[in-house]
Amino acid sequence: MEARVFDQSEGPSAIKQVLSSPLYRGATMAMFLSGLATSAAAPQIVLFLVKELRISLPVAGLFYLTSLVAPIAGYVVGSYSDRTGNRLGLFRICAILGFLGWAGIAISTAAWMPFVMSAFFLAFSVAAASQVFAALHDDLGRGGGRANESVVAIVRMALTAGWVLGPVAGTWLAAEAGYRTMLWATALCFLLQIVPLGTLNVSVPPRQSTPALPAGSGQVASWRSMLPLLVFTGFFILVYGGESIKYGFLPLYMEETLRLDAGTRGAVIGIQPFVELLIMPFSVVLGRRIGFLWLMSLAAALGVAANICFAVWSTAAGMFAGQILMGGVWGVFAALGIIVAQRLLPQAVATASAIFMSSAALSTALGGATGGLGVALVGLPNVFFFPAAFSAVAVIGLAAMARSSELK
């Protein structure tokens, strides 16, 4: 059954496809700007709330809870996209909403304003990237070349590259020009996402009639048909939840307990995305050989090992080892996650993309709650055993899906 899902005939190389197609080139540039914008502002937003709006630190921390609206907004946008086929039109609307949300935060003068902007504007802006990947799926579906998954991986790599550069750029801009200028730059990047794709549009290929979504019915996928996608997304949330715990407490652990200097701490944090980018191009190739879900199960096992390193290996070497292993985790999940999500719900790819990509908000909430309670209960570094346990559950669950599903 695996061959029917993933084995495709040879076609042009992924790089040639990206370079020759205005859609793929534009998607690559747009996703880079998306990652750059989001990652530039994310580490600075709490500092902005505390220093500019004089909000207390505990209240400022609640800002991240507004992201829980994102999965709902993503489902609404994705469902409408699957009914209408208006992928890139919705992408432009979501990008504009992202611009309005970050611009609104930049001009905020009252404590409530950033919370409202995040819940009502930024929640919908998260769906912008999912619409781009849905458009890619629609267009690639016409070809059937073997390089299709690699095209998606290249575009996903651009998003990751933005996340690598964004924190550095955001920190520098906030220090040199102020937090409000940094937020305006973030807003501008969201708006500029529209430019590379211009006025392109992608028509949705005719749907095949299925029990979940009859052709021409205008209905969204049923909850029953979405169950495999929701289970897979749940395992992704478990793995990704460890990132919130890590970024919340690993820097503190390295500084106050291990007494590592700032340069070493920065190198530890920075090595993960570097390894991730190195691994992503090979994930699709390896996934074709052993099965995408099997490879993701193995990657989740690396997450178990990484968090155990953080918990028991109390040296700089242990921190580097953990982060290198985490680079392996996300080199696989970042490249394959969106591909698997779309193939678990092929009759509603925009809904699948939106549900999967907006699930990071739930991961953040899970990690934040677990990290806070875990530190209070067991302290540092034992708190990292919790994300190790989460990843272990994902290892078993993904392996079970690989054994039982026609999508391996």
CSV table of C-alpha atoms in Angstrom, one decimal:
chain,number,residue,atom,x,y,z
A,1,MET,CA,0.0,0.0,0.0
A,2,GLU,CA,2.9,2.3,0.6
A,3,ALA,CA,3.9,2.3,-3.0
A,4,ARG,CA,0.5,3.5,-4.1
A,5,VAL,CA,0.7,6.5,-1.8
A,6,PHE,CA,4.3,7.6,-2.2
A,7,ASP,CA,5.9,5.9,-5.2
A,8,GLN,CA,5.8,8.3,-8.1
A,9,SER,CA,7.4,8.3,-11.5
A,10,GLU,CA,10.6,10.2,-12.2
A,11,GLY,CA,10.2,13.9,-13.1
A,12,PRO,CA,12.2,17.0,-13.1
A,13,SER,CA,14.4,17.7,-10.1
A,14,ALA,CA,12.9,19.7,-7.3
A,15,ILE,CA,15.3,22.6,-7.6
A,16,LYS,CA,14.6,22.9,-11.3
A,17,GLN,CA,10.9,22.9,-10.6
A,18,VAL,CA,11.2,25.6,-8.0
A,19,LEU,CA,13.4,27.8,-10.2
A,20,SER,CA,11.2,27.4,-13.3
A,21,SER,CA,7.8,28.0,-11.6
A,22,PRO,CA,6.6,31.5,-10.6
A,23,LEU,CA,4.3,29.8,-8.0
A,24,TYR,CA,7.1,27.7,-6.4
A,25,ARG,CA,9.6,30.6,-6.4
A,26,GLY,CA,7.0,32.9,-5.0
A,27,ALA,CA,6.0,30.4,-2.3
A,28,THR,CA,9.6,29.9,-1.3
A,29,MET,CA,10.2,33.7,-0.9
A,30,ALA,CA,6.9,34.2,0.9
A,31,MET,CA,7.5,31.4,3.4
A,32,PHE,CA,11.0,32.9,4.1
A,33,LEU,CA,9.4,36.2,4.9
A,34,SER,CA,6.8,34.5,7.1
A,35,GLY,CA,9.3,32.7,9.2
A,36,LEU,CA,11.5,35.8,9.4
A,37,ALA,CA,8.6,38.0,10.6
A,38,THR,CA,7.1,35.6,13.1
A,39,SER,CA,10.4,34.5,14.7
A,40,ALA,CA,11.7,38.1,14.9
A,41,ALA,CA,8.8,39.2,17.0
A,42,ALA,CA,8.0,36.1,19.1
A,43,PRO,CA,11.0,36.3,21.5
A,44,GLN,CA,10.6,40.1,21.9
A,45,ILE,CA,6.8,40.4,22.5
A,46,VAL,CA,6.9,39.8,26.3
A,47,LEU,CA,9.7,42.3,26.7
A,48,PHE,CA,7.6,44.9,24.7
A,49,LEU,CA,4.6,44.3,26.9
A,50,VAL,CA,6.6,44.7,30.1
A,51,LYS,CA,8.9,47.5,29.1
A,52,GLU,CA,6.7,49.6,26.8
A,53,LEU,CA,3.2,49.0,28.2
A,54,ARG,CA,4.3,48.4,31.8
A,55,ILE,CA,2.4,45.1,32.1
A,56,SER,CA,3.5,42.8,34.9
A,57,LEU,CA,5.5,39.7,33.8
A,58,PRO,CA,2.8,37.2,34.9
A,59,VAL,CA,0.1,39.0,32.9
A,60,ALA,CA,2.5,39.4,29.9
A,61,GLY,CA,3.0,35.7,29.9
A,62,LEU,CA,-0.7,35.2,29.3
A,63,PHE,CA,-0.3,36.8,25.9
A,64,TYR,CA,0.7,33.4,24.5
A,65,LEU,CA,-2.7,32.0,25.5
A,66,THR,CA,-4.2,34.1,22.7
A,67,SER,CA,-2.6,31.8,20.2
A,68,LEU,CA,-5.1,29.1,21.3
A,69,VAL,CA,-7.6,30.8,19.0
A,70,ALA,CA,-5.3,30.0,16.0
A,71,PRO,CA,-6.4,26.3,15.5
A,72,ILE,CA,-10.1,27.4,15.4
A,73,ALA,CA,-9.3,30.2,12.9
A,74,GLY,CA,-7.2,27.8,10.9
A,75,TYR,CA,-10.0,25.3,10.7
A,76,VAL,CA,-12.4,28.0,9.6
A,77,VAL,CA,-10.1,29.3,6.9
A,78,GLY,CA,-9.1,25.8,5.7
A,79,SER,CA,-12.7,24.6,5.5
A,80,TYR,CA,-13.7,27.7,3.5
A,81,SER,CA,-10.7,27.2,1.2
A,82,ASP,CA,-11.7,23.6,0.5
A,83,ARG,CA,-15.2,24.7,-0.3
A,84,THR,CA,-14.2,27.5,-2.6
A,85,GLY,CA,-10.7,26.5,-3.9
A,86,ASN,CA,-9.6,30.1,-3.3
A,87,ARG,CA,-6.2,29.3,-1.8
A,88,LEU,CA,-4.1,32.3,-2.7
A,89,GLY,CA,-6.9,34.8,-2.3
A,90,LEU,CA,-7.3,33.6,1.3
A,91,PHE,CA,-3.5,33.7,1.7
A,92,ARG,CA,-3.5,37.4,0.8
A,93,ILE,CA,-6.3,38.1,3.2
A,94,CYS,CA,-4.5,36.3,6.0
A,95,ALA,CA,-1.3,38.1,5.3
A,96,ILE,CA,-3.0,41.4,5.4
A,97,LEU,CA,-4.6,40.5,8.7
A,98,GLY,CA,-1.1,39.6,10.0
A,99,PHE,CA,0.1,43.1,8.9
A,100,LEU,CA,-2.9,44.7,10.7
A,101,GLY,CA,-2.3,42.7,13.8
A,102,TRP,CA,1.4,43.4,14.2
A,103,ALA,CA,0.9,47.1,13.2
A,104,GLY,CA,-1.9,47.3,15.8
A,105,ILE,CA,0.4,45.9,18.5
A,106,ALA,CA,3.1,48.4,17.4
A,107,ILE,CA,0.9,51.4,18.1
A,108,SER,CA,-0.7,49.9,21.2
A,109,THR,CA,-1.0,52.3,24.1
A,110,ALA,CA,-3.2,50.2,26.4
A,111,ALA,CA,-2.5,46.8,27.9
A,112,TRP,CA,-5.6,45.1,26.3
A,113,MET,CA,-4.8,46.1,22.8
A,114,PRO,CA,-2.0,43.5,22.0
A,115,PHE,CA,-4.3,40.8,23.4
A,116,VAL,CA,-7.2,41.7,21.2
A,117,MET,CA,-4.9,42.1,18.1
A,118,SER,CA,-3.4,38.7,18.7
A,119,ALA,CA,-6.7,36.9,19.3
A,120,PHE,CA,-8.6,38.5,16.3
A,121,PHE,CA,-6.0,39.3,13.7
A,122,LEU,CA,-2.9,37.2,14.3
A,123,ALA,CA,-4.9,34.1,14.9
A,124,PHE,CA,-6.1,34.2,11.3
A,125,SER,CA,-2.7,35.3,10.0
A,126,VAL,CA,-1.3,31.9,11.0
A,127,ALA,CA,-3.5,30.3,8.3
A,128,ALA,CA,-1.6,32.2,5.5
A,129,ALA,CA,1.2,29.6,5.3
A,130,SER,CA,-1.2,26.7,5.2
A,131,GLN,CA,-3.0,28.2,2.2
A,132,VAL,CA,0.4,28.4,0.3
A,133,PHE,CA,1.1,24.8,1.0
A,134,ALA,CA,-2.5,23.9,-0.1
A,135,ALA,CA,-1.9,25.8,-3.3
A,136,LEU,CA,1.4,23.9,-3.8
A,137,HIS,CA,-0.4,20.6,-3.3
A,138,ASP,CA,-3.1,21.5,-5.9
A,139,ASP,CA,-0.5,22.5,-8.5
A,140,LEU,CA,1.9,19.6,-7.9
A,141,GLY,CA,-1.0,17.2,-8.1
A,142,ARG,CA,-1.2,17.8,-11.8
A,143,GLY,CA,2.3,16.6,-12.5
A,144,GLY,CA,2.9,13.4,-10.6
A,145,GLY,CA,6.7,13.7,-10.7
A,146,ARG,CA,8.8,12.1,-8.1
A,147,ALA,CA,10.2,15.4,-7.0
A,148,ASN,CA,6.9,16.7,-5.7
A,149,GLU,CA,7.6,16.0,-2.0
A,150,SER,CA,11.0,17.6,-2.4
A,151,VAL,CA,9.5,20.8,-3.8
A,152,VAL,CA,7.4,21.0,-0.6
A,153,ALA,CA,10.5,20.3,1.5
A,154,ILE,CA,12.4,23.2,-0.3
A,155,VAL,CA,9.6,25.6,0.5
A,156,ARG,CA,9.4,24.3,4.0
A,157,MET,CA,13.2,24.9,4.3
A,158,ALA,CA,12.7,28.5,3.4
A,159,LEU,CA,10.3,28.8,6.3
A,160,THR,CA,12.8,27.3,8.6
A,161,ALA,CA,15.6,29.6,7.3
A,162,GLY,CA,13.4,32.5,8.2
A,163,TRP,CA,13.1,31.1,11.7
A,164,VAL,CA,16.9,30.8,11.9
A,165,LEU,CA,17.6,34.5,11.0
A,166,GLY,CA,14.5,36.1,12.6
A,167,PRO,CA,15.5,35.9,16.2
A,168,VAL,CA,18.9,37.5,15.5
A,169,ALA,CA,17.3,40.2,13.3
A,170,GLY,CA,14.5,40.9,15.8
A,171,THR,CA,16.9,41.2,18.8
A,172,TRP,CA,19.3,43.5,16.9
A,173,LEU,CA,16.5,45.8,15.6
A,174,ALA,CA,14.8,46.0,19.0
A,175,ALA,CA,18.1,47.0,20.6
A,176,GLU,CA,19.1,49.5,17.9
A,177,ALA,CA,15.7,51.1,17.0
A,178,GLY,CA,13.3,50.0,19.7
A,179,TYR,CA,10.5,47.5,20.2
A,180,ARG,CA,7.9,49.4,18.2
A,181,THR,CA,10.2,49.7,15.2
A,182,MET,CA,10.8,46.0,15.3
A,183,LEU,CA,7.1,45.3,15.4
A,184,TRP,CA,6.5,47.6,12.4
A,185,ALA,CA,9.2,45.6,10.6
A,186,THR,CA,7.4,42.4,11.4
A,187,ALA,CA,4.1,43.8,10.2
A,188,LEU,CA,5.8,44.9,6.9
A,189,CYS,CA,7.3,41.5,6.4
A,190,PHE,CA,3.8,40.0,6.7
A,191,LEU,CA,2.5,42.4,4.0
A,192,LEU,CA,5.5,41.7,1.8
A,193,GLN,CA,4.6,38.0,1.7
A,194,ILE,CA,2.0,39.0,-0.9
A,195,VAL,CA,4.6,40.4,-3.4
A,196,PRO,CA,6.5,37.3,-4.5
A,197,LEU,CA,3.2,35.6,-5.4
A,198,GLY,CA,1.8,38.7,-7.1
A,199,THR,CA,-1.6,38.0,-8.6
A,200,LEU,CA,-1.1,34.3,-9.2
A,201,ASN,CA,-3.9,32.0,-8.6
A,202,VAL,CA,-4.2,28.2,-8.6
A,203,SER,CA,-7.3,26.4,-9.6
A,204,VAL,CA,-8.2,23.3,-7.6
A,205,PRO,CA,-8.2,20.1,-9.6
A,206,PRO,CA,-11.6,18.4,-9.9
A,207,ARG,CA,-12.3,16.3,-6.8
A,208,GLN,CA,-13.0,12.6,-6.9
A,209,SER,CA,-16.2,11.6,-5.3
A,210,THR,CA,-15.7,10.2,-1.8
A,211,PRO,CA,-18.0,9.2,1.0
A,212,ALA,CA,-16.5,12.0,3.2
A,213,LEU,CA,-16.8,14.7,0.5
A,214,PRO,CA,-19.0,14.1,-2.5
A,215,ALA,CA,-17.9,15.9,-5.6
A,216,GLY,CA,-19.4,19.3,-6.0
A,217,SER,CA,-21.2,19.1,-2.6
A,218,GLY,CA,-19.5,22.1,-1.2
A,219,GLN,CA,-19.2,20.4,2.2
A,220,VAL,CA,-16.1,20.1,4.4
A,221,ALA,CA,-14.5,16.8,5.4
A,222,SER,CA,-16.4,14.9,8.1
A,223,TRP,CA,-14.9,14.5,11.6
A,224,ARG,CA,-14.7,10.8,10.9
A,225,SER,CA,-12.5,11.3,7.9
A,226,MET,CA,-10.3,13.8,9.8
A,227,LEU,CA,-9.6,11.4,12.7
A,228,PRO,CA,-6.3,10.0,11.3
A,229,LEU,CA,-5.1,13.6,10.8
A,230,LEU,CA,-6.2,14.7,14.3
A,231,VAL,CA,-4.4,11.7,15.8
A,232,PHE,CA,-1.2,12.4,13.8
A,233,THR,CA,-1.4,16.1,14.8
A,234,GLY,CA,-1.8,15.1,18.4
A,235,PHE,CA,1.5,13.2,18.3
A,236,PHE,CA,3.1,16.2,16.7
A,237,ILE,CA,1.8,18.4,19.5
A,238,LEU,CA,3.4,16.0,22.1
A,239,VAL,CA,6.8,16.2,20.4
A,240,TYR,CA,6.6,20.0,19.8
A,241,GLY,CA,5.5,20.7,23.3
A,242,GLY,CA,9.0,20.0,24.5
A,243,GLU,CA,10.2,23.0,22.5
A,244,SER,CA,8.3,25.4,24.8
A,245,ILE,CA,9.8,23.7,27.9
A,246,LYS,CA,13.3,23.8,26.4
A,247,TYR,CA,13.3,27.4,25.3
A,248,GLY,CA,11.6,28.4,28.6
A,249,PHE,CA,14.1,26.7,30.9
A,250,LEU,CA,17.2,25.5,29.1
A,251,PRO,CA,18.7,29.0,28.8
A,252,LEU,CA,18.0,29.6,32.5
A,253,TYR,CA,19.5,26.2,33.4
A,254,MET,CA,22.7,26.8,31.4
A,255,GLU,CA,23.2,30.3,32.9
A,256,GLU,CA,22.3,29.8,36.5
A,257,THR,CA,23.2,26.1,37.2
A,258,LEU,CA,25.8,25.2,34.6
A,259,ARG,CA,27.4,28.7,34.6
A,260,LEU,CA,28.0,28.6,30.9
A,261,ASP,CA,29.2,31.9,29.3
A,262,ALA,CA,26.9,33.8,26.9
A,263,GLY,CA,28.8,32.7,23.8
A,264,THR,CA,28.4,29.0,24.7
A,265,ARG,CA,24.7,29.4,25.5
A,266,GLY,CA,24.2,31.1,22.2
A,267,ALA,CA,26.0,28.4,20.3
A,268,VAL,CA,24.0,25.7,22.0
A,269,ILE,CA,20.7,27.4,21.0
A,270,GLY,CA,21.8,28.1,17.5
A,271,ILE,CA,23.1,24.7,16.6
A,272,GLN,CA,19.7,23.1,16.4
A,273,PRO,CA,18.3,25.1,13.4
A,274,PHE,CA,21.6,24.7,11.7
A,275,VAL,CA,21.4,20.9,12.0
A,276,GLU,CA,17.7,21.0,11.1
A,277,LEU,CA,18.5,22.8,7.8
A,278,LEU,CA,21.2,20.3,7.0
A,279,ILE,CA,18.9,17.3,7.5
A,280,MET,CA,15.8,18.5,5.8
A,281,PRO,CA,16.9,17.9,2.2
A,282,PHE,CA,17.6,14.2,3.0
A,283,SER,CA,14.4,13.6,5.0
A,284,VAL,CA,12.2,13.1,1.9
A,285,VAL,CA,14.7,10.8,0.2
A,286,LEU,CA,15.0,8.7,3.4
A,287,GLY,CA,11.3,8.8,4.0
A,288,ARG,CA,10.6,7.3,0.6
A,289,ARG,CA,12.9,4.4,1.4
A,290,ILE,CA,11.6,3.5,4.9
A,291,GLY,CA,8.2,5.2,5.0
A,292,PHE,CA,7.4,8.7,6.1
A,293,LEU,CA,5.6,7.7,9.4
A,294,TRP,CA,8.3,5.2,10.3
A,295,LEU,CA,10.9,7.9,9.8
A,296,MET,CA,8.9,10.4,12.0
A,297,SER,CA,8.7,7.7,14.7
A,298,LEU,CA,12.5,7.4,14.7
A,299,ALA,CA,12.8,11.2,14.8
A,300,ALA,CA,10.5,11.3,17.9
A,301,ALA,CA,12.9,8.7,19.5
A,302,LEU,CA,15.7,11.3,18.9
A,303,GLY,CA,13.5,13.7,20.9
A,304,VAL,CA,13.4,11.2,23.8
A,305,ALA,CA,17.2,11.0,23.7
A,306,ALA,CA,17.6,14.7,23.4
A,307,ASN,CA,15.6,15.5,26.5
A,308,ILE,CA,17.3,12.8,28.5
A,309,CYS,CA,20.6,14.5,27.6
A,310,PHE,CA,19.3,17.8,29.0
A,311,ALA,CA,18.1,16.0,32.1
A,312,VAL,CA,21.1,13.9,33.0
A,313,TRP,CA,24.2,15.2,31.1
A,314,SER,CA,25.1,18.4,33.1
A,315,THR,CA,27.8,19.8,30.9
A,316,ALA,CA,28.1,21.9,27.8
A,317,ALA,CA,28.7,18.8,25.8
A,318,GLY,CA,25.4,17.4,27.1
A,319,MET,CA,23.6,20.5,26.0
A,320,PHE,CA,25.2,20.4,22.5
A,321,ALA,CA,24.4,16.7,22.2
A,322,GLY,CA,20.7,17.4,23.1
A,323,GLN,CA,20.4,20.2,20.6
A,324,ILE,CA,22.0,18.3,17.8
A,325,LEU,CA,19.6,15.5,18.4
A,326,MET,CA,16.7,18.0,18.4
A,327,GLY,CA,18.0,19.2,15.1
A,328,GLY,CA,17.5,15.7,13.8
A,329,VAL,CA,13.9,15.7,15.2
A,330,TRP,CA,12.9,18.9,13.4
A,331,GLY,CA,14.9,18.2,10.3
A,332,VAL,CA,12.4,15.3,9.8
A,333,PHE,CA,9.2,16.8,11.2
A,334,ALA,CA,9.6,20.1,9.5
A,335,ALA,CA,10.2,18.5,6.1
A,336,LEU,CA,7.6,15.7,6.3
A,337,GLY,CA,4.9,16.9,8.6
A,338,ILE,CA,2.9,19.0,6.2
A,339,ILE,CA,3.2,16.3,3.5
A,340,VAL,CA,1.9,13.6,5.8
A,341,ALA,CA,-0.9,15.9,7.1
A,342,GLN,CA,-2.2,16.6,3.5
A,343,ARG,CA,-2.1,12.9,2.6
A,344,LEU,CA,-4.1,11.9,5.6
A,345,LEU,CA,-6.9,14.2,4.4
A,346,PRO,CA,-6.4,14.3,0.6
A,347,GLN,CA,-10.0,15.5,-0.1
A,348,ALA,CA,-9.5,18.6,2.0
A,349,VAL,CA,-5.9,19.6,1.9
A,350,ALA,CA,-6.4,23.2,3.0
A,351,THR,CA,-8.2,22.0,6.1
A,352,ALA,CA,-5.4,19.5,6.7
A,353,SER,CA,-2.7,22.1,6.2
A,354,ALA,CA,-4.4,24.6,8.5
A,355,ILE,CA,-5.1,22.1,11.3
A,356,PHE,CA,-1.5,20.8,11.3
A,357,MET,CA,0.3,24.2,11.0
A,358,SER,CA,-1.9,25.9,13.6
A,359,SER,CA,-1.4,23.1,16.1
A,360,ALA,CA,1.9,24.7,17.3
A,361,ALA,CA,-0.3,27.0,19.5
A,362,LEU,CA,-1.6,23.9,21.4
A,363,SER,CA,1.9,22.7,21.7
A,364,THR,CA,3.0,26.0,23.2
A,365,ALA,CA,0.1,25.8,25.7
A,366,LEU,CA,1.0,22.2,26.6
A,367,GLY,CA,4.7,23.0,27.0
A,368,GLY,CA,4.1,26.1,29.0
A,369,ALA,CA,1.7,24.5,31.5
A,370,THR,CA,3.9,21.4,31.8
A,371,GLY,CA,7.1,23.4,32.2
A,372,GLY,CA,5.6,25.6,34.9
A,373,LEU,CA,4.1,22.8,36.9
A,374,GLY,CA,7.1,20.5,36.3
A,375,VAL,CA,9.7,22.9,37.6
A,376,ALA,CA,7.6,23.5,40.7
A,377,LEU,CA,7.3,19.7,41.3
A,378,VAL,CA,10.7,18.3,40.3
A,379,GLY,CA,12.9,21.3,39.5
A,380,LEU,CA,15.7,21.7,36.9
A,381,PRO,CA,16.9,19.7,35.1
A,382,ASN,CA,14.4,17.0,35.9
A,383,VAL,CA,11.6,18.9,34.2
A,384,PHE,CA,13.1,17.6,30.9
A,385,PHE,CA,11.9,14.1,31.7
A,386,PHE,CA,8.4,15.3,30.9
A,387,PRO,CA,9.0,16.2,27.3
A,388,ALA,CA,11.0,12.9,27.0
A,389,ALA,CA,7.9,11.1,28.1
A,390,PHE,CA,5.7,13.0,25.6
A,391,SER,CA,8.1,12.1,22.8
A,392,ALA,CA,8.1,8.5,23.9
A,393,VAL,CA,4.3,8.4,23.5
A,394,ALA,CA,4.7,9.9,20.0
A,395,VAL,CA,7.2,7.2,19.1
A,396,ILE,CA,4.8,4.4,19.9
A,397,GLY,CA,1.8,6.2,18.4
A,398,LEU,CA,3.5,7.0,15.1
A,399,ALA,CA,4.9,3.5,14.8
A,400,ALA,CA,1.3,2.2,15.4
A,401,MET,CA,0.1,4.5,12.6
A,402,ALA,CA,2.8,3.3,10.3
A,403,ARG,CA,1.9,-0.3,10.9
A,404,SER,CA,-1.9,0.1,10.5
A,405,SER,CA,-2.3,2.9,7.9
A,406,GLU,CA,-2.0,2.6,4.2
A,407,LEU,CA,0.1,5.8,4.4
A,408,LYS,CA,3.3,4.5,5.8
